[in-house]
């Protein structure tokens, strides 16, 4: 199997090209076939009247001939009439080859020639010698190829001249003139006919070639020259259909880590060049094993149509990671690229191509999650997990979410003043069937199955209603998912909920993640502008985990940075002296941003954060998320020493 889907380039010495270049098309099978078909119809058009004509002649011979003459002439005209009918019938199908059409026409011309010749041998009639000239015309008009036309026409004209010679030189000279005149006319007719027919055939072939080229172009990804999404899936579907249940198929998906970031940072031209390079390397790495296609963006796919073990898939994946990963040099710059690879093999119960794709996609998702060019092959456990996710999705769709969901609140403490300044609202779902489902699980499921636009307003409404009971200086942080911020409709709904709640917009911080910014930068910018119209602030959540593009901070007018808890883990210990947190806090101060440090669990971590510059702190050290009814009691005691706050929630 070829690894690249480039259209098979026609070699300069290919027969098609050679014949086209020289204008000589007879080497082309298709051209020969088209010509045979055109002349088949012309010949049939002639055979029908010829059969009628020779049938009449056959009868007339009984009135005008006698003896041997009658025998020969009726025999010949009868045979010609029957042959004309027979050939007419033999030529009924368009699949007749050129040689056959030539042979049939030759047989008919030979019979007509014999009719005329025998007539003159029985009794020479000078006036009827002109029939030879007529035969020449017929041959010129209906003869398929010149190798038939020229000999037959020459033979009949020469015969006519020879026979005329029996009547003396004068008659012969006259006939020679007629013969020459008719040979010119015949040549003209033959030339015109062939030119017209060839032109028509060439035009038709050109159109067909263009169709073919367009069809091929529709299946090729222009950037990389690899098969595109459409052709990949039609191939996959075809393999699924024609190979039956037991067939061996494996599907691989490859995604470049951080490609969007590279695209944003270096521009699309650069990104395109990178994709081209990656496509090439992929094709080389899997040559002979798999079909490589580009599905779109930085997503590539492999189709393996032979039996492969998991170990073989991993080996192929590692080869791909090694080939694609590393640095790529583009326009003098070296760019680090890493690939995530997920494979799924067709199992006995993999019913549809789409299912195989989903499995590979799941493996890819896991590979991305682990990071570092890990190759993941889809397993039975993954299948169970997918079923569990589908189950969550199902219950999200059918559940009474308004009743089943509630919000818990985690305090945010301004350490320097030892004072609670706000709470982050965190979603909780108690499903009657599934029990408690973790927010990262159900939020992801909700994003996938499109119910986020139902969930966010429910939670926000509840959070705002509860937050109205808090002291007026208390802020509310609320998480928005990528789905919320890329959808103008969702944003309108969110704004409406805020306005209806009567809660002051400038007491709200909407938290968004960098990943959601990367989804669709322009839309996110518009959404945030719309939210800011209500006076709300915007916080960038989990800062430092994603791409941490500082340009975004300015362009999106971010107010607050939330430093992810992974930077806080073991803060103050030799393993984490806190340089990163210190730098981030300083950066916030310099940029005039509020800084919240998340995930502070211990007193040691808290004191390290304080040393690093202090900020607003959130974490289990102060309190786990609590139900709304516990907030007043918490606030009552919040002036206590931070060390004691931990025990309250
Ligand atoms: P997040 O926005 O980063 O929320 C902080 C998460 O860290 C919460 O997990 C919180 O309980 C946990 N956490 C707080 N302090 C500590 C600590 O000291 N140590 C540790 N290990 N964890 C701490 P939770 O409630 O399970 O939420 C998980 C994620 O689910 C959130 O991460 C957020 O991305 C998402 N999420 C939660 N509620 C919502 C919501 O209403 N809407 C949206 N779109 N996403 C939500
Ligand atoms: Ca958050
Ligand atoms: Ca966070």
XYZ file of C-alpha atoms and ligand atoms in Angstrom:
697
model
C 0.000 0.000 0.000
C 1.272 3.451 -0.754
C 1.735 5.714 2.161
C 1.004 8.915 0.359
C -2.130 9.695 -1.507
C -0.525 11.892 -4.099
C -2.242 11.530 -7.429
C -0.138 9.101 -9.411
C 1.942 11.523 -11.448
C 1.938 10.608 -15.120
C 5.424 9.821 -16.191
C 6.712 11.856 -19.098
C 7.075 8.722 -21.180
C 3.625 7.313 -20.423
C 1.719 6.144 -23.532
C -1.123 8.630 -22.946
C 1.211 11.554 -22.742
C 3.237 10.529 -25.728
C 0.201 10.102 -27.934
C -1.285 13.401 -26.799
C 1.959 15.234 -27.374
C 2.291 13.927 -30.916
C -1.405 14.345 -31.670
C -1.514 10.659 -32.534
C -4.182 9.041 -30.485
C -4.268 5.480 -31.767
C -2.108 4.251 -28.909
C -4.881 5.258 -26.554
C -7.329 2.418 -25.890
C -10.102 4.778 -24.950
C -9.713 6.705 -28.176
C -9.822 3.475 -30.211
C -12.926 2.398 -28.397
C -14.657 5.741 -28.971
C -13.725 5.645 -32.671
C -15.033 2.093 -33.044
C -18.272 3.166 -31.460
C -18.682 6.214 -33.716
C -18.080 4.184 -36.898
C -20.217 1.324 -35.635
C -23.188 3.691 -35.736
C -22.240 5.123 -39.145
C -21.826 1.632 -40.576
C -25.161 0.506 -39.210
C -26.744 3.597 -40.784
C -25.390 2.415 -44.124
C -26.173 -1.307 -43.654
C -29.903 -0.870 -43.219
C -30.529 0.701 -46.686
C -27.861 -1.612 -48.188
C -29.827 -4.678 -47.029
C -33.023 -3.282 -48.570
C -31.206 -2.321 -51.796
C -29.642 -5.783 -52.285
C -32.922 -7.525 -51.490
C -34.581 -5.541 -54.301
C -31.657 -6.228 -56.649
C -31.916 -9.914 -55.749
C -35.530 -9.957 -56.967
C -34.862 -7.805 -60.057
C -32.135 -10.205 -61.227
C -34.864 -12.806 -61.892
C -36.389 -10.454 -64.496
C -33.199 -9.371 -66.237
C -30.779 -12.275 -65.916
C -30.709 -15.905 -67.011
C -28.449 -18.937 -66.995
C -25.127 -18.747 -65.113
C -25.440 -14.965 -64.833
C -28.682 -15.374 -62.901
C -27.095 -17.953 -60.630
C -23.981 -15.842 -59.789
C -25.772 -12.534 -59.476
C -28.711 -13.714 -57.371
C -26.275 -15.701 -55.222
C -24.098 -12.624 -54.633
C -26.890 -10.071 -54.094
C -28.746 -12.487 -51.781
C -25.575 -13.113 -49.766
C -24.886 -9.364 -49.541
C -28.414 -8.625 -48.301
C -28.159 -11.375 -45.653
C -24.612 -10.287 -44.693
C -25.784 -6.673 -44.319
C -28.554 -7.814 -41.954
C -26.163 -10.088 -40.039
C -23.495 -7.383 -39.589
C -26.192 -4.866 -38.648
C -27.140 -7.255 -35.853
C -23.531 -8.022 -34.867
C -22.814 -4.317 -34.458
C -25.704 -3.696 -32.050
C -23.515 -3.389 -28.910
C -21.138 -0.473 -28.173
C -18.519 -2.872 -26.804
C -17.462 -4.093 -30.284
C -13.737 -3.647 -30.810
C -12.223 -1.465 -33.511
C -10.696 -4.439 -35.340
C -14.053 -6.172 -35.473
C -15.764 -3.115 -36.922
C -12.958 -2.965 -39.493
C -13.327 -6.657 -40.407
C -17.122 -6.488 -40.697
C -16.941 -3.415 -42.930
C -14.253 -5.067 -45.044
C -16.498 -8.103 -45.548
C -19.392 -5.919 -46.675
C -17.201 -3.849 -49.041
C -15.780 -7.066 -50.515
C -19.290 -8.386 -51.214
C -20.401 -5.117 -52.830
C -17.198 -5.076 -54.890
C -17.866 -8.680 -55.981
C -21.462 -7.756 -56.970
C -20.266 -4.962 -59.238
C -17.313 -6.926 -60.642
C -19.346 -10.078 -61.462
C -22.068 -7.935 -63.056
C -19.459 -6.492 -65.431
C -17.901 -9.889 -66.073
C -21.334 -11.276 -67.031
C -22.107 -8.332 -69.318
C -19.961 -5.247 -69.347
C -21.991 -2.023 -69.240
C -19.766 1.037 -69.465
C -22.359 3.308 -67.884
C -22.478 1.063 -64.842
C -18.707 1.228 -64.262
C -19.519 4.344 -62.293
C -20.723 1.997 -59.529
C -17.063 1.452 -58.656
C -16.761 5.205 -58.060
C -19.903 5.058 -55.890
C -18.379 2.225 -53.875
C -15.332 4.419 -53.303
C -17.605 7.117 -51.856
C -19.373 4.667 -49.605
C -16.052 3.306 -48.359
C -14.724 6.836 -47.772
C -17.789 7.749 -45.757
C -18.238 4.570 -43.745
C -14.768 2.995 -43.614
C -13.371 2.972 -40.096
C -9.672 3.365 -40.759
C -7.511 4.456 -43.637
C -5.932 1.007 -43.783
C -9.365 -0.222 -44.965
C -10.441 2.823 -46.975
C -7.319 3.249 -49.106
C -6.909 -0.359 -50.399
C -10.628 -0.874 -51.074
C -11.020 2.490 -52.839
C -7.843 1.966 -54.872
C -8.881 -1.569 -55.849
C -12.307 -0.516 -57.069
C -11.028 2.465 -59.072
C -8.215 0.465 -60.669
C -10.685 -2.319 -61.521
C -13.016 0.228 -63.125
C -10.178 1.673 -65.236
C -9.006 -1.786 -66.309
C -12.509 -2.860 -67.288
C -13.032 0.384 -69.221
C -9.846 -0.433 -71.159
C -11.782 -3.247 -72.910
C -13.909 -0.504 -74.599
C -10.938 1.311 -76.030
C -8.573 4.037 -74.764
C -11.112 6.846 -75.023
C -13.573 5.212 -72.656
C -10.679 4.301 -70.397
C -9.474 7.923 -70.296
C -13.009 9.100 -69.478
C -13.279 6.628 -66.678
C -9.856 7.525 -65.388
C -11.080 11.128 -65.028
C -14.168 9.977 -63.165
C -11.952 7.763 -61.000
C -9.604 10.625 -60.152
C -12.459 13.004 -59.456
C -14.129 10.482 -57.188
C -10.886 9.675 -55.430
C -10.465 13.390 -54.611
C -14.038 13.659 -53.384
C -13.611 10.452 -51.390
C -10.388 11.719 -49.811
C -12.124 14.982 -48.913
C -15.129 13.216 -47.431
C -12.973 10.775 -45.520
C -10.727 13.556 -44.179
C -13.642 15.770 -43.117
C -15.521 12.932 -41.468
C -12.507 11.746 -39.531
C -11.512 15.238 -38.462
C -15.026 15.909 -37.154
C -15.273 12.594 -35.387
C -11.775 12.843 -33.865
C -12.481 16.341 -32.659
C -15.660 15.250 -30.971
C -13.974 12.259 -29.345
C -11.034 14.336 -28.166
C -13.342 16.916 -26.633
C -15.285 14.210 -24.823
C -12.093 12.594 -23.553
C -10.826 15.954 -22.345
C -14.017 16.544 -20.394
C -13.749 13.089 -18.871
C -10.119 13.710 -17.949
C -11.111 16.968 -16.302
C -13.842 15.187 -14.373
C -11.342 12.626 -13.240
C -8.847 15.308 -12.211
C -11.577 17.169 -10.296
C -12.630 13.960 -8.592
C -9.046 13.284 -7.566
C -8.534 16.875 -6.414
C -11.609 16.571 -4.211
C -9.930 13.704 -2.423
C -6.541 15.285 -1.858
C -5.503 17.648 0.859
C -3.875 20.518 -1.008
C -1.431 21.450 1.687
C 0.189 18.069 2.272
C -0.782 16.133 -0.860
C -2.151 13.389 1.396
C -5.678 11.981 1.050
C -8.133 14.257 2.825
C -10.823 13.520 5.395
C -13.413 12.651 2.793
C -11.279 10.138 0.961
C -10.029 8.649 4.229
C -13.534 7.997 5.472
C -14.786 6.678 2.174
C -11.844 4.259 2.150
C -12.565 3.273 5.744
C -16.229 2.739 4.958
C -15.389 0.706 1.877
C -13.031 -1.538 3.878
C -15.673 -1.986 6.524
C -18.298 -2.882 3.970
C -16.370 -5.245 1.742
C -14.182 -6.984 4.287
C -16.893 -8.279 6.637
C -16.746 -8.722 10.383
C -13.528 -10.658 10.675
C -11.395 -8.250 8.710
C -8.257 -6.708 10.089
C -8.377 -2.975 10.366
C -6.686 -0.543 12.668
C -7.115 3.190 12.804
C -4.586 5.637 14.186
C -5.043 9.309 15.000
C -2.208 11.755 15.376
C -2.376 15.216 16.816
C 0.393 17.749 17.277
C 0.752 19.098 20.761
C 0.639 22.844 20.852
C 0.115 23.329 17.136
C -2.470 26.060 17.667
C -0.002 27.866 19.809
C 2.657 27.667 17.092
C 0.116 28.904 14.556
C -0.819 31.850 16.759
C 2.719 32.728 17.601
C 4.425 32.330 14.205
C 1.528 32.835 11.816
C -0.382 30.613 9.418
C 2.254 30.464 6.686
C 4.635 29.033 9.200
C 1.975 26.662 10.526
C 1.249 25.439 6.997
C 4.903 24.701 6.357
C 5.076 22.791 9.588
C 2.047 20.700 8.646
C 3.609 19.940 5.278
C 6.800 18.743 6.937
C 4.878 16.661 9.427
C 2.808 15.117 6.622
C 5.994 14.132 4.800
C 7.579 12.629 7.883
C 4.412 10.722 8.711
C 4.236 9.285 5.221
C 7.857 8.195 5.404
C 7.524 6.690 8.869
C 4.514 4.575 7.944
C 5.404 3.774 4.334
C 4.344 0.267 3.403
C 2.337 -0.193 6.590
C -0.429 2.343 6.606
C -2.365 4.819 4.549
C -1.787 8.331 5.872
C -4.371 11.077 5.559
C -4.847 14.571 6.906
C -8.258 14.957 8.477
C -7.959 18.708 9.000
C -6.054 21.155 11.177
C -3.244 19.293 12.845
C -5.129 16.009 12.916
C -3.695 13.177 10.836
C -4.983 9.621 10.494
C -3.586 6.204 9.625
C -5.416 3.233 8.224
C -3.789 -0.160 8.582
C -5.395 -2.916 6.568
C -3.437 -5.908 7.746
C -3.346 -7.949 10.940
C -1.350 -6.090 13.604
C -0.752 -6.767 17.262
C -0.908 -4.091 19.942
C 2.869 -4.312 20.173
C 3.205 -3.653 16.442
C 0.876 -0.667 16.722
C 2.931 0.703 19.587
C 6.111 0.216 17.581
C 4.571 2.083 14.643
C 3.355 4.811 17.000
C 6.798 5.181 18.504
C 8.299 5.385 15.043
C 5.851 8.141 14.217
C 6.527 10.022 17.450
C 10.254 9.803 16.776
C 9.821 10.980 13.181
C 7.367 13.785 13.884
C 8.634 14.810 17.293
C 11.799 16.749 17.866
C 12.645 19.917 16.075
C 11.570 21.010 12.636
C 13.502 23.705 10.856
C 11.371 26.218 9.055
C 12.784 29.406 7.564
C 15.846 29.119 9.734
C 13.923 28.700 13.012
C 13.874 25.464 14.942
C 10.481 24.516 16.308
C 9.899 21.772 18.843
C 7.020 19.492 17.894
C 5.544 16.518 19.713
C 2.856 14.161 18.560
C 0.113 12.413 20.470
C -0.866 9.068 18.920
C -3.923 6.912 19.594
C -4.757 3.595 17.936
C -7.833 1.388 17.906
C -8.172 -2.013 16.307
C -11.373 -3.306 14.794
C -12.910 -5.834 17.145
C -15.593 -8.401 16.384
C -18.284 -6.099 17.741
C -17.037 -2.871 16.185
C -20.148 -2.361 14.153
C -19.451 0.872 12.302
C -16.504 2.853 10.989
C -17.595 5.757 13.179
C -17.205 3.569 16.258
C -13.641 2.664 15.311
C -12.904 6.352 14.841
C -14.399 7.175 18.238
C -12.264 4.533 19.906
C -9.110 5.845 18.252
C -10.144 9.348 19.266
C -10.488 8.217 22.844
C -7.024 6.659 22.706
C -5.712 9.935 21.263
C -7.381 11.869 24.041
C -5.648 9.669 26.600
C -2.347 10.057 24.803
C -2.669 13.851 24.917
C -3.565 13.685 28.556
C -0.433 11.727 29.416
C 1.669 13.908 27.099
C 5.285 13.406 26.072
C 4.659 11.497 22.873
C 2.965 8.522 24.520
C 1.335 6.009 22.190
C -2.005 4.712 23.452
C -3.798 1.664 22.073
C -7.494 1.416 22.845
C -8.307 -1.396 25.288
C -11.337 -3.185 26.712
C -11.062 -1.025 29.863
C -11.265 2.058 27.675
C -14.417 0.656 26.182
C -15.917 0.277 29.667
C -14.899 3.861 30.422
C -16.519 5.109 27.235
C -19.685 3.287 28.237
C -19.526 4.991 31.633
C -19.083 8.404 29.992
C -21.976 7.703 27.648
C -24.014 6.780 30.685
C -23.158 10.105 32.319
C -24.046 11.916 29.099
C -27.346 10.070 28.944
C -28.296 10.991 32.508
C -27.269 14.593 31.918
C -29.662 14.698 29.011
C -32.624 13.092 30.743
C -32.003 14.286 34.343
C -33.929 17.048 36.110
C -30.758 19.081 36.445
C -32.382 22.028 38.183
C -33.280 19.769 41.111
C -30.227 17.506 40.980
C -27.503 20.153 40.841
C -26.350 22.592 43.451
C -23.407 24.869 44.082
C -20.755 24.780 46.776
C -18.499 27.645 47.712
C -14.811 27.792 48.478
C -13.524 30.912 50.233
C -10.796 33.135 48.831
C -8.710 34.751 51.542
C -6.672 37.956 51.274
C -3.817 36.742 53.441
C -2.265 40.121 54.178
C -5.461 41.308 55.815
C -6.558 37.895 57.051
C -9.965 38.448 55.517
C -12.292 36.484 53.210
C -12.857 38.498 50.041
C -14.995 36.130 48.011
C -16.051 32.595 47.158
C -15.623 30.435 44.103
C -18.815 28.670 43.057
C -18.230 24.975 42.280
C -20.832 22.778 40.659
C -22.104 19.599 42.332
C -24.335 16.940 40.798
C -26.180 14.336 42.805
C -27.768 12.054 40.233
C -30.562 9.786 41.564
C -29.160 6.937 39.446
C -25.416 7.573 39.333
C -24.936 9.145 42.767
C -22.360 11.919 43.173
C -20.537 12.610 39.937
C -17.273 14.595 40.056
C -17.501 18.013 38.388
C -14.598 17.483 36.008
C -16.363 14.329 34.784
C -19.820 15.764 34.279
C -18.643 19.155 33.008
C -16.603 17.430 30.291
C -19.508 15.134 29.447
C -21.868 18.125 29.322
C -19.515 19.973 26.994
C -19.364 16.966 24.699
C -23.072 16.277 24.511
C -24.046 19.933 24.284
C -25.985 20.458 27.527
C -23.584 23.035 28.965
C -25.917 25.794 27.802
C -28.596 24.282 30.075
C -26.317 23.722 33.062
C -24.522 27.075 33.274
C -27.676 29.234 33.669
C -29.075 26.824 36.297
C -25.892 26.997 38.362
C -25.381 30.728 37.878
C -28.961 31.492 38.910
C -28.550 29.427 42.062
C -25.135 30.921 42.875
C -26.329 34.506 42.405
C -29.434 33.932 44.533
C -27.304 32.518 47.345
C -24.588 35.141 46.999
C -27.197 37.891 47.459
C -27.354 36.824 51.103
C -23.653 37.547 51.614
C -22.153 40.818 52.921
C -21.963 43.456 50.180
C -18.158 43.393 49.922
C -18.067 39.650 49.195
C -17.250 38.642 45.577
C -18.468 35.621 43.618
C -16.213 33.678 41.243
C -18.037 31.599 38.671
C -16.504 29.125 36.174
C -17.444 29.338 32.507
C -16.702 26.488 30.159
C -15.268 26.825 26.657
C -18.732 26.078 25.316
C -20.153 29.072 27.174
C -17.616 31.565 25.910
C -17.640 30.588 22.255
C -21.409 30.763 21.943
C -22.965 34.243 21.640
C -26.370 32.764 22.572
C -25.005 31.281 25.791
C -23.346 34.574 26.677
C -26.615 36.440 26.135
C -28.361 33.958 28.401
C -25.664 34.392 31.064
C -25.958 38.191 30.891
C -29.708 37.911 31.267
C -29.346 35.729 34.376
C -26.937 38.278 35.898
C -29.269 41.197 35.167
C -32.351 39.373 36.500
C -30.552 38.374 39.712
C -30.085 41.953 40.849
C -26.561 41.007 42.005
C -24.070 43.773 41.160
C -22.070 42.824 38.089
C -18.850 44.294 39.489
C -18.947 41.739 42.325
C -18.652 38.849 39.854
C -15.460 37.258 38.512
C -16.025 34.953 35.558
C -13.283 32.339 35.384
C -12.203 31.069 31.984
C -9.329 28.783 31.049
C -6.647 29.300 28.439
C -7.829 26.203 26.620
C -11.180 27.834 26.001
C -9.460 30.979 24.713
C -7.566 28.836 22.230
C -10.799 27.314 20.920
C -11.842 30.471 19.119
C -9.998 33.601 20.131
C -12.180 36.140 18.310
C -15.422 34.833 19.711
C -14.044 34.614 23.228
C -12.883 38.237 22.978
C -16.380 39.331 21.923
C -17.991 37.294 24.698
C -15.732 38.746 27.342
C -16.416 42.263 26.100
C -20.124 41.562 26.415
C -19.680 40.300 30.000
C -17.537 43.272 30.900
C -20.373 45.569 29.785
C -22.165 44.371 32.916
C -19.208 45.429 35.029
C -18.027 41.866 35.682
C -14.337 40.973 35.989
C -12.548 38.197 34.121
C -10.150 35.757 35.736
C -7.810 33.429 33.876
C -8.077 30.047 35.617
C -5.371 27.385 35.938
C -2.695 29.829 34.786
C 0.601 28.206 33.863
C -0.886 24.877 32.798
C -1.684 25.823 29.237
C 0.241 28.030 26.884
C 0.384 31.102 29.102
C 0.399 33.523 26.238
C 0.949 36.908 27.812
C -0.461 38.669 24.810
C -3.871 37.245 25.725
C -3.786 38.993 29.082
C -3.744 42.361 27.383
C -5.951 41.595 24.415
C -8.682 40.106 26.559
C -8.266 42.689 29.342
C -7.947 39.978 32.004
C -8.316 41.280 35.582
C -7.208 38.304 37.631
C -4.790 35.401 37.293
C -5.389 32.183 39.182
C -2.099 30.346 39.624
C -2.715 26.642 39.240
C -2.319 24.406 42.232
C 0.434 22.329 40.660
C 2.858 25.228 41.280
C 1.865 25.254 44.929
C 2.373 21.576 45.659
C 5.074 21.188 48.364
C 5.757 24.892 48.248
C 8.423 25.847 50.778
C 10.147 22.451 50.574
C 13.541 21.998 48.835
C 11.688 20.392 45.911
C 9.693 23.566 45.356
C 11.443 26.667 46.674
C 8.693 28.799 45.137
C 10.620 30.734 42.535
C 7.896 30.185 39.936
C 5.085 31.323 42.235
C 7.138 34.328 43.309
C 7.762 35.336 39.699
C 4.096 34.932 38.820
C 2.978 37.039 41.793
C 5.502 39.733 40.849
C 4.324 39.634 37.274
C 0.730 40.172 38.405
C 1.815 43.130 40.541
C 3.704 44.637 37.598
C 0.788 44.148 35.226
C -1.715 45.478 37.736
C -3.547 42.130 37.926
C -5.137 40.541 40.956
C -3.443 37.241 41.793
C -5.139 34.223 43.326
C -3.048 31.238 44.358
C -5.085 28.036 44.218
C -4.759 24.742 46.037
C -2.988 25.820 49.206
C -3.382 22.800 51.454
C -0.886 23.244 54.276
C 0.365 25.928 56.640
C 3.833 25.495 55.103
C 2.487 26.189 51.649
C 0.579 29.194 52.949
C 3.609 30.695 54.619
C 5.661 30.130 51.450
C 3.015 31.933 49.409
C 3.056 34.797 51.901
C 6.840 34.991 51.648
C 6.623 34.917 47.863
C 4.700 38.153 47.898
C 1.314 37.247 49.253
C -1.897 37.315 47.380
C -5.388 36.031 47.605
C -5.253 32.381 48.548
C -7.726 29.573 48.026
C -7.372 25.985 49.174
C -8.197 23.194 51.560
C -5.986 24.864 54.178
C -8.705 27.436 54.693
C -11.700 25.391 53.701
C -13.018 22.799 51.349
C -15.952 23.927 49.215
C -19.022 24.262 51.479
C -22.764 24.373 51.057
C -24.406 27.795 50.978
C -25.968 27.393 54.408
C -22.527 27.092 56.003
C -21.181 30.332 54.554
C -22.595 32.712 57.245
C -21.074 30.702 60.104
C -17.776 30.523 58.230
C -17.736 34.283 57.717
C -18.597 34.900 61.367
C -15.448 33.151 62.406
C -13.300 34.213 59.490
C -11.474 36.894 61.483
C -9.862 34.033 63.388
C -6.315 33.115 62.770
C -5.990 31.467 59.297
C -4.606 28.353 60.952
C -7.909 27.829 62.707
C -10.105 28.495 59.684
C -9.259 25.085 58.307
C -11.298 23.273 60.933
C -14.506 25.160 60.385
C -15.818 23.796 57.085
P -11.228 24.633 39.103
O -12.007 25.739 38.488
O -9.753 24.724 38.995
O -11.689 24.524 40.582
C -10.851 24.264 41.633
C -10.876 22.827 41.964
O -9.847 22.560 42.886
C -12.167 22.411 42.659
O -12.431 21.083 42.313
C -11.786 22.494 44.122
O -12.588 21.701 44.961
C -10.387 21.978 44.057
N -9.575 22.464 45.170
C -9.707 23.584 45.892
N -8.758 23.673 46.834
C -7.965 22.591 46.707
C -6.802 22.116 47.405
O -6.297 22.709 48.314
N -6.279 20.946 46.964
C -6.833 20.244 45.953
N -6.266 19.102 45.579
N -7.913 20.660 45.267
C -8.480 21.841 45.655
P -13.852 20.612 41.887
O -14.900 21.279 42.669
O -13.813 19.116 41.863
O -13.950 21.146 40.396
C -13.139 20.653 39.411
C -13.221 21.436 38.146
O -14.517 21.328 37.574
C -13.011 22.936 38.358
O -11.667 23.222 38.448
C -13.651 23.489 37.139
O -12.787 23.391 36.036
C -14.797 22.531 36.921
N -16.002 23.158 37.450
C -16.508 23.099 38.703
N -17.649 23.801 38.776
C -17.884 24.306 37.550
C -18.918 25.123 36.996
O -19.884 25.562 37.644
N -18.816 25.425 35.678
C -17.768 24.989 34.923
N -17.735 25.314 33.637
N -16.788 24.236 35.415
C -16.840 23.894 36.723
Ca -12.030 27.826 38.691
Ca -8.391 26.409 38.799
